[in-house]
N, CA and C of each residue as an Amber inpcrd file, in Angstrom:
protein
   276
  59.7640000  46.6740000  92.8150000  61.1930000  46.4870000  92.8710000
  61.6310000  45.6180000  91.7010000  62.8130000  45.8620000  91.2500000
  63.3530000  45.0770000  90.1550000  63.6320000  43.6540000  90.6330000
  63.5420000  42.7290000  89.6830000  63.7680000  41.3350000  90.0400000
  65.1990000  41.1470000  90.5260000  65.3450000  40.4010000  91.5720000
  66.6640000  40.1340000  92.1140000  67.1740000  41.2040000  93.0600000
  66.4220000  42.2470000  93.2590000  66.8650000  43.3070000  94.1650000
  66.8040000  42.7990000  95.6010000  67.8200000  43.1250000  96.3740000
  67.9200000  42.6380000  97.7440000  67.3390000  43.6540000  98.7140000
  66.7790000  43.1380000  99.7970000  66.2910000  44.0120000 100.8600000
  67.3950000  44.2380000 101.8570000  67.3720000  45.3920000 102.4720000
  68.3620000  45.7070000 103.4920000  68.0080000  45.0450000 104.8220000
  66.7300000  44.7910000 105.0320000  66.2780000  44.1800000 106.2690000
  65.9690000  42.7060000 106.0040000  66.0860000  41.8610000 107.0120000
  65.6890000  40.4720000 106.8080000  64.1980000  40.3950000 106.5130000
  63.8380000  39.5290000 105.6170000  62.4320000  39.4300000 105.2660000
  61.7980000  38.2340000 105.9570000  60.4970000  38.2970000 106.0910000
  59.7520000  37.2180000 106.7080000  59.3690000  36.2220000 105.6150000
  59.4630000  34.9490000 105.9120000  59.0530000  33.9500000 104.9400000
  57.5360000  33.8110000 104.9580000  57.0080000  33.2030000 103.9180000
  55.5620000  33.0090000 103.8550000  55.0970000  32.0890000 104.9810000
  55.8810000  31.0600000 105.3040000  55.5180000  30.1590000 106.3960000
  55.5170000  30.8710000 107.7420000  56.4990000  31.7350000 107.9620000
  56.5350000  32.5250000 109.1910000  55.3520000  33.4670000 109.2860000
  54.9650000  34.0270000 108.1470000  53.8080000  34.9130000 108.1200000
  52.5380000  34.1380000 108.4800000  52.3840000  32.9580000 107.9080000
  51.1860000  32.1550000 108.1940000  51.1400000  31.7530000 109.6650000
  52.2920000  31.3900000 110.2340000  52.3320000  31.0230000 111.6450000
  51.9310000  32.2160000 112.5080000  52.4100000  33.3940000 112.1800000
  52.0850000  34.5750000 112.9790000  50.6200000  34.9680000 112.8330000
  50.0350000  34.7450000 111.6620000  48.5980000  35.0070000 111.5060000
  47.7980000  34.0410000 112.3790000  48.2120000  32.7790000 112.4320000
  47.5300000  31.8120000 113.2960000  47.6780000  32.2080000 114.7640000
  48.8740000  32.6260000 115.1630000  49.0900000  33.0620000 116.5470000
  48.2680000  34.3050000 116.8500000  48.1640000  35.2180000 115.8880000
  47.3610000  36.4270000 116.0720000  45.8940000  36.0670000 116.2770000
  45.4100000  35.0820000 115.5280000  44.0150000  34.6770000 115.6530000
  43.7240000  34.1440000 117.0560000  44.5910000  33.2840000 117.5540000
  44.3970000  32.7320000 118.8960000  44.4990000  33.8410000 119.9410000
  45.4890000  34.6960000 119.7920000  45.6910000  35.7760000 120.7560000
  44.5230000  36.7640000 120.7580000  43.8990000  36.9550000 119.6200000
  42.7760000  37.8880000 119.5290000  41.4790000  37.2770000 120.0400000
  41.2670000  36.0020000 119.7720000  40.0030000  35.3860000 120.1550000
  39.8730000  35.2110000 121.6680000  40.9800000  35.0050000 122.3750000
  40.9090000  34.8190000 123.8200000  40.2970000  36.0400000 124.5220000
  40.7840000  37.2640000 124.3060000  40.1520000  38.4020000 124.9880000
  38.7040000  38.6240000 124.5640000  38.4100000  38.3450000 123.2910000
  37.0250000  38.5180000 122.8380000  36.1160000  37.5640000 123.6200000
  36.5070000  36.2860000 123.7070000  35.6980000  35.3330000 124.4620000
  35.6050000  35.7050000 125.9290000  36.7000000  36.1450000 126.5110000
  36.6920000  36.5180000 127.9270000  35.7390000  37.6960000 128.1680000
  35.7730000  38.6800000 127.2740000  34.9000000  39.8410000 127.4520000
  33.4390000  39.4890000 127.2250000  33.1680000  38.6000000 126.2770000
  31.7830000  38.2180000 126.0000000  31.2220000  37.3660000 127.1360000
  31.9660000  36.3610000 127.5700000  31.4520000  35.4500000 128.5900000
  31.4730000  36.0420000 129.9930000  32.2460000  37.0720000 130.2250000
  32.2670000  37.7220000 131.5390000  31.6040000  39.0990000 131.4970000
  30.7150000  39.2910000 130.5410000  30.0830000  40.6060000 130.3970000
  29.1330000  40.9230000 131.5450000  28.6360000  39.8980000 132.2470000
  27.7180000  40.1450000 133.3670000  28.4520000  40.5150000 134.6580000
  29.7790000  40.3830000 134.6820000  30.5560000  40.7430000 135.8670000
  30.8430000  42.2450000 135.8670000  31.0620000  42.8250000 137.0360000
  31.4090000  44.2530000 137.0750000  32.7770000  44.5060000 136.4260000
  32.9000000  45.6860000 135.8530000  34.1400000  46.0670000 135.1610000
  35.2640000  46.2050000 136.1780000  36.3830000  45.5340000 135.9140000
  37.5220000  45.6070000 136.8180000  38.8110000  45.6040000 136.0080000
  39.9240000  45.3820000 136.6820000  41.2220000  45.4120000 136.0120000
  41.3690000  44.3360000 134.9530000  40.7280000  43.1870000 135.1680000
  40.7980000  42.1040000 134.1910000  40.2110000  42.5360000 132.8560000
  39.0600000  43.1950000 132.9000000  38.4320000  43.6590000 131.6640000
  39.3090000  44.7130000 130.9770000  39.9110000  45.5840000 131.7480000
  40.8100000  46.5930000 131.1740000  42.0140000  45.9360000 130.5160000
  42.5350000  44.8920000 131.1410000  43.6640000  44.1620000 130.5730000
  43.2740000  43.4990000 129.2550000  42.0870000  42.9340000 129.1830000
  41.6230000  42.2990000 127.9480000  41.4610000  43.3320000 126.8250000
  40.9830000  44.5050000 127.1590000  40.8590000  45.5680000 126.1570000
  42.2440000  46.0060000 125.6920000  43.1980000  46.0750000 126.6130000
  44.5720000  46.4340000 126.2360000  45.1630000  45.3860000 125.2940000
  44.8820000  44.1150000 125.5480000  45.3570000  43.0590000 124.6500000
  44.7280000  43.2230000 123.2750000  43.4560000  43.5530000 123.2210000
  42.8010000  43.7560000 121.9270000  43.4250000  44.9250000 121.1660000
  43.7600000  45.9860000 121.8580000  44.4210000  47.1270000 121.2070000
  45.7880000  46.7060000 120.6650000  46.5230000  45.9230000 121.4450000
  47.8160000  45.4230000 120.9710000  47.6350000  44.5110000 119.7670000
  46.5800000  43.7240000 119.7440000  46.3060000  42.8430000 118.6050000
  46.0090000  43.6440000 117.3370000  45.3340000  44.7550000 117.4800000
  45.0780000  45.6130000 116.3180000  46.4040000  46.1490000 115.7670000
  47.2960000  46.5470000 116.6490000  48.6230000  46.9950000 116.2130000
  49.4060000  45.8920000 115.5300000  49.3250000  44.6730000 116.0690000
  50.0250000  43.5400000 115.4760000  49.4340000  43.1910000 114.1150000
  48.1110000  43.3150000 113.9650000  47.4840000  43.0850000 112.6640000
  47.9710000  44.1110000 111.6500000  48.1010000  45.3550000 112.0630000
  48.6330000  46.3820000 111.1630000  50.0510000  46.0260000 110.7240000
  50.8580000  45.5200000 111.6440000  52.2160000  45.1010000 111.3050000
  52.1950000  43.9420000 110.3060000  51.3240000  42.9550000 110.5260000
  51.2450000  41.8230000 109.6100000  50.8040000  42.2540000 108.2160000
  49.8670000  43.1810000 108.1380000  49.4450000  43.6860000 106.8320000
  50.5740000  44.4610000 106.1510000  51.3590000  45.1840000 106.9190000
  52.5160000  45.8960000 106.3800000  53.5410000  44.9020000 105.8230000
  53.8090000  43.8360000 106.5750000  54.7570000  42.8220000 106.1140000
  54.2510000  42.1660000 104.8470000  52.9660000  41.8680000 104.7960000
  52.3930000  41.2380000 103.5990000  52.5540000  42.1520000 102.3900000
  52.3490000  43.4270000 102.6000000  52.4810000  44.3870000 101.5000000
  53.9330000  44.5060000 101.0330000  54.8660000  44.5530000 101.9830000
  56.2760000  44.7550000 101.6410000  56.9770000  43.4990000 101.1290000
  56.6070000  42.3140000 101.6280000  57.3240000  41.0890000 101.3010000
  56.5800000  40.1720000 100.3420000  55.3600000  40.5040000  99.9860000
  54.5670000  39.6340000  99.1260000  55.2320000  39.3510000  97.7890000
  55.8320000  40.3470000  97.1810000  56.4730000  40.1190000  95.8770000
  57.7190000  39.2470000  96.0160000  58.4020000  39.3030000  97.1600000
  59.5370000  38.4070000  97.3870000  59.0540000  36.9620000  97.4660000
  57.9120000  36.7390000  98.1020000  57.3530000  35.3970000  98.1860000
  56.9790000  34.8900000  96.8020000  56.3790000  35.7690000  95.9810000
  55.9950000  35.3690000  94.6300000  57.2180000  35.0320000  93.7840000
  58.2790000  35.8280000  93.8980000  59.5140000  35.5400000  93.1580000
  60.1180000  34.2120000  93.5920000  60.0920000  33.9490000  94.8890000
  60.6530000  32.6970000  95.3950000  59.8540000  31.5000000  94.8810000
  58.5340000  31.6160000  94.8540000  57.7210000  30.5230000  94.3300000
  57.9580000  30.3280000  92.8360000  58.1580000  31.4220000  92.1020000
  58.4460000  31.3110000  90.6710000  59.7910000  30.6220000  90.4520000
  60.7960000  30.9480000  91.2640000  62.1010000  30.2780000  91.1510000
  61.9770000  28.7870000  91.4540000  61.2160000  28.4490000  92.4800000
  61.0320000  27.0290000  92.8180000  60.2860000  26.2900000  91.7070000
  59.2580000  26.9260000  91.1470000  58.5150000  26.2990000  90.0580000
  59.4140000  26.1070000  88.8380000  60.2660000  27.0820000  88.5490000
  61.1890000  26.9630000  87.4260000  62.2000000  25.8430000  87.6850000
  62.6790000  25.7650000  88.9110000  63.6340000  24.7160000  89.2800000
  62.9750000  23.3320000  89.1400000  61.7500000  23.2040000  89.5920000
  61.0270000  21.9300000  89.4560000  60.7840000  21.5860000  87.9960000
  60.4280000  22.5800000  87.1940000  60.1810000  22.3480000  85.7670000
  61.4560000  21.8820000  85.0830000  62.5760000  22.5150000  85.3970000
  63.8590000  22.1150000  84.7970000  64.2640000  20.7240000  85.2590000
  63.9900000  20.3970000  86.5180000  64.3300000  19.0780000  87.0250000
  63.5360000  17.9740000  86.3470000  62.2870000  18.2660000  86.0130000
  61.4540000  17.2560000  85.3480000  61.8720000  17.0570000  83.8900000
  62.4990000  18.0550000  83.3010000  62.9180000  17.9490000  81.9140000
  64.1350000  17.0440000  81.7560000  64.8890000  16.8280000  82.8250000
  66.0940000  16.0020000  82.7410000  65.8010000  14.5590000  82.5210000
């Protein structure tokens, strides 16, 4: 995209992206631990629910990768603007 081009949809900030990756990690690790530590128990609805959560986590990871691909250049432009602003401020 050309520099300065606006998106029609609201974009996610880099900080919001990092927070969601951290939340995804916690949300994903819980079912993995539950399935590993309860592997000696018979399969029941709880195990099915944990597998469903893992499937949802895979979908959420795909969404996060899509956001990173679509908004990454906006984050880079914003950091370049901030660096330029800081450089100009130090020159004063």
